[in-house]
Amino acid sequence: MPVKEKLRIDKYLWAIRVFKTRTLASDACKAGRVKLEGQNIKPSHEVKLGEVYQVSKGPDKKIVKVTGLLENRVDAKTAVNFYEDITPVEQTPAFKSMFHAPLLKRDRGTGRPTKRDRREIDELKDDFFKKDA
C-alpha cells in the first residue's frame, strides 16, 4: 500500500472512494464542489495531513478530515483509515430521510399511480430536498 508525501486532491478523493473515478473528482474540483475553509480548490491542490475538506456530491454534503495520504485506490475497509468523516449527523442523507422526509403512503388497493400522481409525488420530493439545501 503505497503512501506518498505529496498528493493531489483529485487523486486523494478518488483513492479514499469519495468519487468513483479520478475524472469525476477532478470535475468536482473544477466545478467548485470541493472546498477548503470555504474556498474552492483546483484539482492539483496538494493535500496535507489535518486539512478539512467540504465535498458536495449531488444533494449529499460530506466533511472529510485527512488522517493519512493514500496514492492508490484500495478497498473501502482500508480507505477508512486514511480519512475521518466529520459530517454532522443532521446533514447525512439517512438522517434527513428518516426524520424529515414527507411520508408518502398510498392506500392499499388503489392501484398504480397515474401520470398525474407520479408528477405530484416527484414535485413533493424535489421541493423537500431543495428546501434543505
Short mmCIF file of N, CA, C and O in Angstrom, two decimals:
data_model
loop_
_atom_site.label_atom_id
_atom_site.label_comp_id
_atom_site.label_asym_id
_atom_site.label_seq_id
_atom_site.Cartn_x
_atom_site.Cartn_y
_atom_site.Cartn_z
N MET A 1 0.85 -1.17 0.00
CA MET A 1 0.00 0.00 0.00
C MET A 1 0.90 1.24 0.00
O MET A 1 1.41 1.63 1.04
N PRO A 2 1.08 1.85 -1.18
CA PRO A 2 1.99 3.00 -1.27
C PRO A 2 1.42 4.24 -0.59
O PRO A 2 0.26 4.57 -0.75
N VAL A 3 2.24 4.92 0.16
CA VAL A 3 1.87 6.17 0.80
C VAL A 3 2.86 7.23 0.35
O VAL A 3 4.06 7.00 0.32
N LYS A 4 2.33 8.43 -0.01
CA LYS A 4 3.17 9.49 -0.54
C LYS A 4 3.24 10.68 0.39
O LYS A 4 2.41 10.85 1.27
N GLU A 5 4.22 11.54 0.14
CA GLU A 5 4.33 12.78 0.89
C GLU A 5 3.54 13.90 0.20
O GLU A 5 2.95 14.72 0.86
N LYS A 6 3.54 13.91 -1.15
CA LYS A 6 2.79 14.91 -1.91
C LYS A 6 1.69 14.19 -2.68
O LYS A 6 1.92 13.14 -3.27
N LEU A 7 0.49 14.76 -2.65
CA LEU A 7 -0.64 14.10 -3.29
C LEU A 7 -1.66 15.14 -3.73
O LEU A 7 -1.98 16.05 -2.98
N ARG A 8 -2.17 14.98 -4.95
CA ARG A 8 -3.20 15.89 -5.47
C ARG A 8 -4.55 15.56 -4.84
O ARG A 8 -4.83 14.42 -4.52
N ILE A 9 -5.41 16.58 -4.70
CA ILE A 9 -6.71 16.39 -4.06
C ILE A 9 -7.61 15.48 -4.90
O ILE A 9 -8.33 14.64 -4.35
N ASP A 10 -7.56 15.59 -6.23
CA ASP A 10 -8.43 14.73 -7.04
C ASP A 10 -8.04 13.27 -6.89
O ASP A 10 -8.89 12.38 -6.78
N LYS A 11 -6.75 13.01 -6.82
CA LYS A 11 -6.28 11.63 -6.66
C LYS A 11 -6.61 11.10 -5.26
O LYS A 11 -6.99 9.95 -5.09
N TYR A 12 -6.51 11.97 -4.25
CA TYR A 12 -6.83 11.57 -2.89
C TYR A 12 -8.31 11.22 -2.74
O TYR A 12 -8.66 10.19 -2.16
N LEU A 13 -9.19 12.07 -3.27
CA LEU A 13 -10.63 11.81 -3.16
C LEU A 13 -11.03 10.54 -3.91
O LEU A 13 -11.93 9.82 -3.47
N TRP A 14 -10.36 10.26 -5.00
CA TRP A 14 -10.60 9.01 -5.73
C TRP A 14 -10.10 7.82 -4.92
O TRP A 14 -10.77 6.80 -4.80
N ALA A 15 -8.91 7.95 -4.31
CA ALA A 15 -8.30 6.84 -3.57
C ALA A 15 -9.10 6.47 -2.32
O ALA A 15 -9.20 5.30 -1.97
N ILE A 16 -9.69 7.46 -1.64
CA ILE A 16 -10.47 7.15 -0.44
C ILE A 16 -11.93 6.86 -0.76
O ILE A 16 -12.76 6.76 0.13
N ARG A 17 -12.24 6.74 -2.05
CA ARG A 17 -13.55 6.31 -2.54
C ARG A 17 -14.68 7.31 -2.33
O ARG A 17 -15.83 6.94 -2.16
N VAL A 18 -14.37 8.60 -2.34
CA VAL A 18 -15.44 9.60 -2.32
C VAL A 18 -16.04 9.69 -3.72
O VAL A 18 -17.25 9.84 -3.87
N PHE A 19 -15.20 9.57 -4.75
CA PHE A 19 -15.65 9.57 -6.14
C PHE A 19 -15.26 8.26 -6.81
O PHE A 19 -14.23 7.67 -6.49
N LYS A 20 -16.07 7.84 -7.77
CA LYS A 20 -15.85 6.56 -8.44
C LYS A 20 -14.65 6.60 -9.38
O LYS A 20 -13.95 5.62 -9.54
N THR A 21 -14.44 7.75 -10.04
CA THR A 21 -13.30 7.88 -10.94
C THR A 21 -12.53 9.15 -10.59
O THR A 21 -13.06 10.08 -10.00
N ARG A 22 -11.28 9.18 -11.02
CA ARG A 22 -10.46 10.36 -10.79
C ARG A 22 -10.98 11.55 -11.62
O ARG A 22 -10.91 12.70 -11.18
N THR A 23 -11.51 11.26 -12.79
CA THR A 23 -12.08 12.31 -13.63
C THR A 23 -13.25 12.99 -12.93
O THR A 23 -13.38 14.22 -12.97
N LEU A 24 -14.11 12.22 -12.28
CA LEU A 24 -15.24 12.81 -11.54
C LEU A 24 -14.74 13.68 -10.40
O LEU A 24 -15.30 14.76 -10.14
N ALA A 25 -13.69 13.23 -9.72
CA ALA A 25 -13.11 14.03 -8.64
C ALA A 25 -12.53 15.33 -9.18
O ALA A 25 -12.73 16.40 -8.59
N SER A 26 -11.85 15.26 -10.30
CA SER A 26 -11.26 16.44 -10.92
C SER A 26 -12.35 17.42 -11.37
O SER A 26 -12.24 18.63 -11.15
N ASP A 27 -13.40 16.88 -11.99
CA ASP A 27 -14.51 17.73 -12.44
C ASP A 27 -15.21 18.41 -11.26
O ASP A 27 -15.63 19.56 -11.36
N ALA A 28 -15.35 17.71 -10.15
CA ALA A 28 -15.98 18.29 -8.96
C ALA A 28 -15.14 19.46 -8.43
O ALA A 28 -15.68 20.48 -8.02
N CYS A 29 -13.82 19.30 -8.45
CA CYS A 29 -12.94 20.39 -8.01
C CYS A 29 -13.08 21.60 -8.92
O CYS A 29 -13.19 22.74 -8.46
N LYS A 30 -13.10 21.35 -10.23
CA LYS A 30 -13.22 22.44 -11.20
C LYS A 30 -14.56 23.15 -11.07
O LYS A 30 -14.66 24.36 -11.30
N ALA A 31 -15.61 22.41 -10.71
CA ALA A 31 -16.95 22.98 -10.59
C ALA A 31 -17.17 23.68 -9.25
O ALA A 31 -18.24 24.25 -9.02
N GLY A 32 -16.20 23.62 -8.34
CA GLY A 32 -16.33 24.29 -7.06
C GLY A 32 -17.08 23.48 -6.02
O GLY A 32 -17.60 24.04 -5.05
N ARG A 33 -17.15 22.18 -6.18
CA ARG A 33 -17.86 21.34 -5.22
C ARG A 33 -16.94 20.77 -4.15
O ARG A 33 -17.40 20.06 -3.26
N VAL A 34 -15.65 21.08 -4.24
CA VAL A 34 -14.69 20.67 -3.21
C VAL A 34 -14.08 21.96 -2.66
O VAL A 34 -13.53 22.75 -3.41
N LYS A 35 -14.21 22.14 -1.34
CA LYS A 35 -13.75 23.39 -0.73
C LYS A 35 -12.83 23.11 0.44
O LYS A 35 -12.96 22.11 1.13
N LEU A 36 -11.90 24.03 0.64
CA LEU A 36 -11.01 24.01 1.80
C LEU A 36 -11.21 25.34 2.51
O LEU A 36 -10.94 26.40 1.92
N GLU A 37 -11.72 25.30 3.73
CA GLU A 37 -12.01 26.51 4.51
C GLU A 37 -12.89 27.48 3.72
O GLU A 37 -12.66 28.69 3.72
N GLY A 38 -13.87 26.96 3.01
CA GLY A 38 -14.81 27.79 2.27
C GLY A 38 -14.33 28.27 0.91
O GLY A 38 -15.05 28.92 0.19
N GLN A 39 -13.10 27.96 0.56
CA GLN A 39 -12.53 28.40 -0.72
C GLN A 39 -12.49 27.23 -1.70
O GLN A 39 -12.12 26.11 -1.32
N ASN A 40 -12.86 27.51 -2.95
CA ASN A 40 -12.76 26.48 -4.00
C ASN A 40 -11.29 26.15 -4.22
O ASN A 40 -10.42 27.02 -4.11
N ILE A 41 -11.02 24.90 -4.55
CA ILE A 41 -9.65 24.49 -4.81
C ILE A 41 -9.56 23.81 -6.17
O ILE A 41 -10.54 23.28 -6.67
N LYS A 42 -8.37 23.86 -6.73
CA LYS A 42 -8.12 23.23 -8.03
C LYS A 42 -7.82 21.75 -7.82
O LYS A 42 -7.42 21.34 -6.73
N PRO A 43 -7.97 20.94 -8.87
CA PRO A 43 -7.67 19.51 -8.76
C PRO A 43 -6.20 19.24 -8.41
O PRO A 43 -5.88 18.19 -7.86
N SER A 44 -5.32 20.18 -8.70
CA SER A 44 -3.90 19.97 -8.44
C SER A 44 -3.48 20.41 -7.03
O SER A 44 -2.30 20.33 -6.68
N HIS A 45 -4.44 20.83 -6.21
CA HIS A 45 -4.14 21.26 -4.84
C HIS A 45 -3.45 20.13 -4.07
O HIS A 45 -3.85 18.98 -4.15
N GLU A 46 -2.42 20.47 -3.34
CA GLU A 46 -1.65 19.48 -2.59
C GLU A 46 -2.32 19.21 -1.24
O GLU A 46 -2.56 20.12 -0.45
N VAL A 47 -2.61 17.96 -0.98
CA VAL A 47 -3.27 17.54 0.26
C VAL A 47 -2.25 17.48 1.39
O VAL A 47 -1.14 16.99 1.21
N LYS A 48 -2.66 17.98 2.57
CA LYS A 48 -1.80 17.94 3.74
C LYS A 48 -2.57 17.27 4.88
O LYS A 48 -3.79 17.37 4.95
N LEU A 49 -1.86 16.61 5.76
CA LEU A 49 -2.49 15.96 6.91
C LEU A 49 -3.19 16.99 7.79
O LEU A 49 -2.67 18.08 8.01
N GLY A 50 -4.37 16.66 8.26
CA GLY A 50 -5.11 17.53 9.16
C GLY A 50 -6.04 18.50 8.47
O GLY A 50 -6.84 19.15 9.14
N GLU A 51 -5.96 18.64 7.16
CA GLU A 51 -6.85 19.56 6.45
C GLU A 51 -8.27 18.99 6.42
O GLU A 51 -8.48 17.79 6.41
N VAL A 52 -9.24 19.92 6.38
CA VAL A 52 -10.65 19.54 6.36
C VAL A 52 -11.26 20.04 5.07
O VAL A 52 -11.20 21.24 4.76
N TYR A 53 -11.86 19.13 4.30
CA TYR A 53 -12.46 19.46 3.01
C TYR A 53 -13.96 19.26 3.07
O TYR A 53 -14.45 18.31 3.68
N GLN A 54 -14.70 20.17 2.41
CA GLN A 54 -16.14 20.02 2.26
C GLN A 54 -16.38 19.56 0.83
O GLN A 54 -16.00 20.25 -0.12
N VAL A 55 -17.02 18.41 0.68
CA VAL A 55 -17.27 17.83 -0.64
C VAL A 55 -18.77 17.72 -0.85
O VAL A 55 -19.48 17.13 -0.03
N SER A 56 -19.26 18.31 -1.96
CA SER A 56 -20.67 18.21 -2.31
C SER A 56 -20.80 17.25 -3.47
O SER A 56 -20.13 17.39 -4.49
N LYS A 57 -21.68 16.27 -3.31
CA LYS A 57 -21.90 15.27 -4.34
C LYS A 57 -23.40 15.12 -4.50
O LYS A 57 -24.04 14.38 -3.75
N GLY A 58 -23.97 15.87 -5.44
CA GLY A 58 -25.42 15.87 -5.58
C GLY A 58 -26.03 16.53 -4.35
O GLY A 58 -25.55 17.55 -3.88
N PRO A 59 -27.08 15.94 -3.79
CA PRO A 59 -27.69 16.54 -2.58
C PRO A 59 -26.88 16.25 -1.32
O PRO A 59 -27.11 16.85 -0.29
N ASP A 60 -25.91 15.33 -1.40
CA ASP A 60 -25.12 14.96 -0.24
C ASP A 60 -23.94 15.91 -0.05
O ASP A 60 -23.28 16.29 -0.99
N LYS A 61 -23.70 16.27 1.20
CA LYS A 61 -22.54 17.08 1.56
C LYS A 61 -21.75 16.30 2.60
O LYS A 61 -22.32 15.77 3.55
N LYS A 62 -20.44 16.23 2.40
CA LYS A 62 -19.59 15.45 3.28
C LYS A 62 -18.43 16.31 3.74
O LYS A 62 -17.87 17.06 2.95
N ILE A 63 -18.07 16.21 5.00
CA ILE A 63 -16.92 16.93 5.52
C ILE A 63 -15.89 15.86 5.91
O ILE A 63 -16.16 14.98 6.71
N VAL A 64 -14.71 15.96 5.28
CA VAL A 64 -13.68 14.93 5.41
C VAL A 64 -12.40 15.55 5.96
O VAL A 64 -11.93 16.57 5.46
N LYS A 65 -11.84 14.92 7.00
CA LYS A 65 -10.56 15.35 7.56
C LYS A 65 -9.49 14.34 7.14
O LYS A 65 -9.67 13.13 7.28
N VAL A 66 -8.38 14.83 6.64
CA VAL A 66 -7.29 13.97 6.15
C VAL A 66 -6.49 13.44 7.34
O VAL A 66 -5.96 14.22 8.13
N THR A 67 -6.42 12.11 7.45
CA THR A 67 -5.61 11.49 8.52
C THR A 67 -4.43 10.72 7.96
O THR A 67 -3.55 10.31 8.72
N GLY A 68 -4.41 10.52 6.65
CA GLY A 68 -3.30 9.83 6.02
C GLY A 68 -3.37 10.03 4.52
O GLY A 68 -4.44 10.29 3.97
N LEU A 69 -2.23 9.93 3.85
CA LEU A 69 -2.19 10.11 2.40
C LEU A 69 -2.15 8.75 1.73
O LEU A 69 -1.38 7.87 2.11
N LEU A 70 -2.97 8.59 0.71
CA LEU A 70 -3.11 7.33 0.02
C LEU A 70 -3.05 7.58 -1.47
O LEU A 70 -3.88 8.31 -2.01
N GLU A 71 -2.06 6.99 -2.14
CA GLU A 71 -1.86 7.26 -3.57
C GLU A 71 -2.77 6.43 -4.46
O GLU A 71 -3.32 6.93 -5.43
N ASN A 72 -2.92 5.14 -4.15
CA ASN A 72 -3.71 4.26 -4.99
C ASN A 72 -5.03 3.90 -4.32
O ASN A 72 -5.12 3.85 -3.10
N ARG A 73 -6.02 3.60 -5.14
CA ARG A 73 -7.34 3.23 -4.65
C ARG A 73 -7.25 1.84 -3.99
O ARG A 73 -6.65 0.92 -4.51
N VAL A 74 -7.86 1.74 -2.82
CA VAL A 74 -7.87 0.48 -2.09
C VAL A 74 -9.31 0.13 -1.71
O VAL A 74 -10.22 0.90 -1.98
N ASP A 75 -9.49 -1.03 -1.07
CA ASP A 75 -10.85 -1.40 -0.67
C ASP A 75 -11.38 -0.45 0.39
O ASP A 75 -10.63 0.26 1.06
N ALA A 76 -12.70 -0.43 0.55
CA ALA A 76 -13.35 0.53 1.43
C ALA A 76 -12.91 0.39 2.89
O ALA A 76 -12.76 1.39 3.60
N LYS A 77 -12.70 -0.83 3.35
CA LYS A 77 -12.29 -1.03 4.75
C LYS A 77 -10.92 -0.42 5.03
O LYS A 77 -10.69 0.13 6.10
N THR A 78 -10.02 -0.49 4.07
CA THR A 78 -8.69 0.10 4.23
C THR A 78 -8.74 1.62 4.06
O THR A 78 -8.06 2.35 4.78
N ALA A 79 -9.56 2.09 3.13
CA ALA A 79 -9.65 3.52 2.85
C ALA A 79 -10.12 4.32 4.06
O ALA A 79 -9.72 5.47 4.25
N VAL A 80 -10.95 3.73 4.90
CA VAL A 80 -11.48 4.42 6.08
C VAL A 80 -10.36 4.87 7.02
O VAL A 80 -10.51 5.86 7.75
N ASN A 81 -9.23 4.19 7.00
CA ASN A 81 -8.11 4.53 7.88
C ASN A 81 -7.39 5.81 7.46
O ASN A 81 -6.58 6.33 8.23
N PHE A 82 -7.66 6.33 6.27
CA PHE A 82 -6.93 7.48 5.74
C PHE A 82 -7.73 8.78 5.77
O PHE A 82 -7.26 9.81 5.29
N TYR A 83 -8.96 8.73 6.29
CA TYR A 83 -9.75 9.95 6.45
C TYR A 83 -10.71 9.77 7.61
O TYR A 83 -10.98 8.67 8.07
N GLU A 84 -11.21 10.91 8.08
CA GLU A 84 -12.20 10.89 9.15
C GLU A 84 -13.41 11.68 8.66
O GLU A 84 -13.28 12.83 8.26
N ASP A 85 -14.55 11.05 8.66
CA ASP A 85 -15.78 11.71 8.22
C ASP A 85 -16.36 12.47 9.40
O ASP A 85 -16.85 11.86 10.36
N ILE A 86 -16.28 13.80 9.36
CA ILE A 86 -16.77 14.62 10.47
C ILE A 86 -18.05 15.36 10.10
O ILE A 86 -18.36 16.39 10.68
N THR A 87 -18.80 14.80 9.17
CA THR A 87 -20.08 15.39 8.77
C THR A 87 -21.05 15.30 9.94
O THR A 87 -21.22 14.22 10.52
N PRO A 88 -21.71 16.42 10.32
CA PRO A 88 -22.70 16.34 11.39
C PRO A 88 -23.82 15.38 11.00
O PRO A 88 -24.22 15.31 9.84
N VAL A 89 -24.33 14.66 11.98
CA VAL A 89 -25.35 13.64 11.72
C VAL A 89 -26.58 14.25 11.05
O VAL A 89 -27.22 13.63 10.21
N GLU A 90 -26.90 15.49 11.39
CA GLU A 90 -28.09 16.15 10.83
C GLU A 90 -27.98 16.37 9.33
O GLU A 90 -28.98 16.58 8.66
N GLN A 91 -26.76 16.38 8.78
CA GLN A 91 -26.58 16.64 7.36
C GLN A 91 -26.47 15.37 6.53
O GLN A 91 -26.37 15.43 5.32
N THR A 92 -26.51 14.21 7.16
CA THR A 92 -26.41 12.96 6.41
C THR A 92 -27.74 12.63 5.75
O THR A 92 -28.81 12.93 6.29
N PRO A 93 -27.70 12.04 4.57
CA PRO A 93 -28.95 11.70 3.87
C PRO A 93 -29.82 10.73 4.65
O PRO A 93 -31.04 10.83 4.61
N ALA A 94 -29.22 9.81 5.39
CA ALA A 94 -30.01 8.85 6.16
C ALA A 94 -30.82 9.56 7.24
O ALA A 94 -31.98 9.22 7.48
N PHE A 95 -30.23 10.57 7.88
CA PHE A 95 -30.94 11.32 8.92
C PHE A 95 -32.10 12.09 8.31
O PHE A 95 -33.20 12.08 8.84
N LYS A 96 -31.84 12.76 7.19
CA LYS A 96 -32.89 13.53 6.53
C LYS A 96 -34.06 12.65 6.12
O LYS A 96 -35.21 12.97 6.34
N SER A 97 -33.73 11.52 5.51
CA SER A 97 -34.81 10.67 5.01
C SER A 97 -35.57 10.01 6.16
O SER A 97 -36.76 9.78 6.05
N MET A 98 -34.89 9.74 7.27
CA MET A 98 -35.55 9.05 8.37
C MET A 98 -36.49 9.97 9.14
O MET A 98 -37.60 9.59 9.49
N PHE A 99 -36.08 11.20 9.39
CA PHE A 99 -36.84 12.06 10.27
C PHE A 99 -37.61 13.18 9.58
O PHE A 99 -38.61 13.66 10.11
N HIS A 100 -37.15 13.62 8.43
CA HIS A 100 -37.73 14.82 7.86
C HIS A 100 -38.39 14.61 6.50
O HIS A 100 -38.99 15.54 5.98
N ALA A 101 -38.27 13.45 5.92
CA ALA A 101 -38.85 13.23 4.60
C ALA A 101 -40.37 13.14 4.73
O ALA A 101 -40.90 12.63 5.71
N PRO A 102 -41.07 13.64 3.72
CA PRO A 102 -42.53 13.52 3.77
C PRO A 102 -42.93 12.05 3.67
O PRO A 102 -42.27 11.26 3.00
N LEU A 103 -43.97 11.70 4.37
CA LEU A 103 -44.44 10.33 4.36
C LEU A 103 -45.31 10.12 3.13
O LEU A 103 -46.36 10.76 2.98
N LEU A 104 -44.84 9.29 2.24
CA LEU A 104 -45.57 9.01 1.01
C LEU A 104 -46.20 7.64 1.14
O LEU A 104 -45.50 6.62 1.10
N LYS A 105 -47.51 7.61 1.34
CA LYS A 105 -48.19 6.35 1.53
C LYS A 105 -49.46 6.35 0.69
O LYS A 105 -50.22 7.31 0.69
N ARG A 106 -49.66 5.28 -0.02
CA ARG A 106 -50.87 5.12 -0.80
C ARG A 106 -51.75 4.07 -0.14
O ARG A 106 -51.26 3.11 0.44
N ASP A 107 -53.03 4.27 -0.25
CA ASP A 107 -53.96 3.30 0.30
C ASP A 107 -53.87 1.99 -0.46
O ASP A 107 -53.69 1.97 -1.68
N ARG A 108 -54.01 0.92 0.26
CA ARG A 108 -53.92 -0.39 -0.35
C ARG A 108 -55.10 -0.61 -1.29
O ARG A 108 -56.24 -0.26 -0.98
N GLY A 109 -54.80 -1.11 -2.48
CA GLY A 109 -55.85 -1.40 -3.44
C GLY A 109 -56.16 -0.27 -4.39
O GLY A 109 -57.04 -0.38 -5.23
N THR A 110 -55.44 0.86 -4.29
CA THR A 110 -55.72 1.99 -5.19
C THR A 110 -55.03 1.83 -6.52
O THR A 110 -55.24 2.62 -7.43
N GLY A 111 -54.18 0.82 -6.66
CA GLY A 111 -53.51 0.57 -7.94
C GLY A 111 -52.27 1.42 -8.11
O GLY A 111 -51.82 2.09 -7.20
N ARG A 112 -51.75 1.36 -9.32
CA ARG A 112 -50.54 2.11 -9.64
C ARG A 112 -50.84 3.59 -9.71
O ARG A 112 -51.94 4.00 -10.07
N PRO A 113 -49.84 4.44 -9.41
CA PRO A 113 -50.05 5.88 -9.54
C PRO A 113 -50.25 6.25 -11.01
O PRO A 113 -49.58 5.70 -11.89
N THR A 114 -51.12 7.21 -11.25
CA THR A 114 -51.30 7.70 -12.61
C THR A 114 -50.15 8.64 -12.93
O THR A 114 -49.33 8.97 -12.07
N LYS A 115 -50.11 9.09 -14.17
CA LYS A 115 -49.05 10.01 -14.58
C LYS A 115 -49.13 11.29 -13.74
O LYS A 115 -48.12 11.85 -13.31
N ARG A 116 -50.33 11.75 -13.48
CA ARG A 116 -50.53 12.96 -12.69
C ARG A 116 -50.06 12.73 -11.24
O ARG A 116 -49.40 13.59 -10.65
N ASP A 117 -50.41 11.58 -10.67
CA ASP A 117 -49.95 11.24 -9.32
C ASP A 117 -48.43 11.21 -9.24
O ASP A 117 -47.82 11.71 -8.30
N ARG A 118 -47.81 10.60 -10.24
CA ARG A 118 -46.35 10.48 -10.27
C ARG A 118 -45.70 11.86 -10.29
O ARG A 118 -44.71 12.11 -9.60
N ARG A 119 -46.25 12.77 -11.08
CA ARG A 119 -45.69 14.14 -11.15
C ARG A 119 -45.82 14.83 -9.80
O ARG A 119 -44.91 15.54 -9.36
N GLU A 120 -46.95 14.66 -9.12
CA GLU A 120 -47.15 15.29 -7.82
C GLU A 120 -46.18 14.72 -6.79
O GLU A 120 -45.63 15.46 -5.97
N ILE A 121 -45.95 13.41 -6.83
CA ILE A 121 -45.00 12.78 -5.91
C ILE A 121 -43.59 13.31 -6.17
O ILE A 121 -42.87 13.67 -5.23
N ASP A 122 -43.18 13.37 -7.42
CA ASP A 122 -41.85 13.88 -7.78
C ASP A 122 -41.68 15.33 -7.35
O ASP A 122 -40.63 15.73 -6.85
N GLU A 123 -42.71 16.14 -7.55
CA GLU A 123 -42.65 17.56 -7.17
C GLU A 123 -42.52 17.70 -5.66
O GLU A 123 -41.74 18.52 -5.17
N LEU A 124 -43.24 16.88 -4.92
CA LEU A 124 -43.15 16.92 -3.46
C LEU A 124 -41.75 16.55 -2.98
O LEU A 124 -41.18 17.21 -2.12
N LYS A 125 -41.16 15.51 -3.57
CA LYS A 125 -39.80 15.10 -3.20
C LYS A 125 -38.79 16.19 -3.55
O LYS A 125 -37.90 16.49 -2.77
N ASP A 126 -38.90 16.76 -4.76
CA ASP A 126 -37.96 17.81 -5.19
C ASP A 126 -38.04 19.03 -4.28
O ASP A 126 -37.01 19.59 -3.91
N ASP A 127 -39.25 19.44 -3.91
CA ASP A 127 -39.41 20.60 -3.03
C ASP A 127 -38.78 20.35 -1.68
O ASP A 127 -38.17 21.24 -1.10
N PHE A 128 -38.89 19.13 -1.17
CA PHE A 128 -38.32 18.81 0.13
C PHE A 128 -36.80 18.95 0.12
O PHE A 128 -36.21 19.57 0.99
N PHE A 129 -36.14 18.36 -0.88
CA PHE A 129 -34.68 18.39 -0.90
C PHE A 129 -34.13 19.75 -1.29
O PHE A 129 -33.05 20.13 -0.87
N LYS A 130 -34.85 20.54 -2.07
CA LYS A 130 -34.37 21.88 -2.41
C LYS A 130 -34.49 22.82 -1.22
O LYS A 130 -33.70 23.71 -1.03
N LYS A 131 -35.50 22.60 -0.40
CA LYS A 131 -35.73 23.45 0.77
C LYS A 131 -34.59 23.30 1.76
O LYS A 131 -34.14 24.27 2.36
N ASP A 132 -34.06 22.09 1.96
CA ASP A 132 -32.99 21.85 2.93
C ASP A 132 -31.63 22.28 2.44
O ASP A 132 -30.72 22.48 3.22
N ALA A 133 -31.44 22.36 1.15
CA ALA A 133 -30.11 22.66 0.60
C ALA A 133 -29.67 24.06 0.83
O ALA A 133 -30.04 24.92 1.35
#
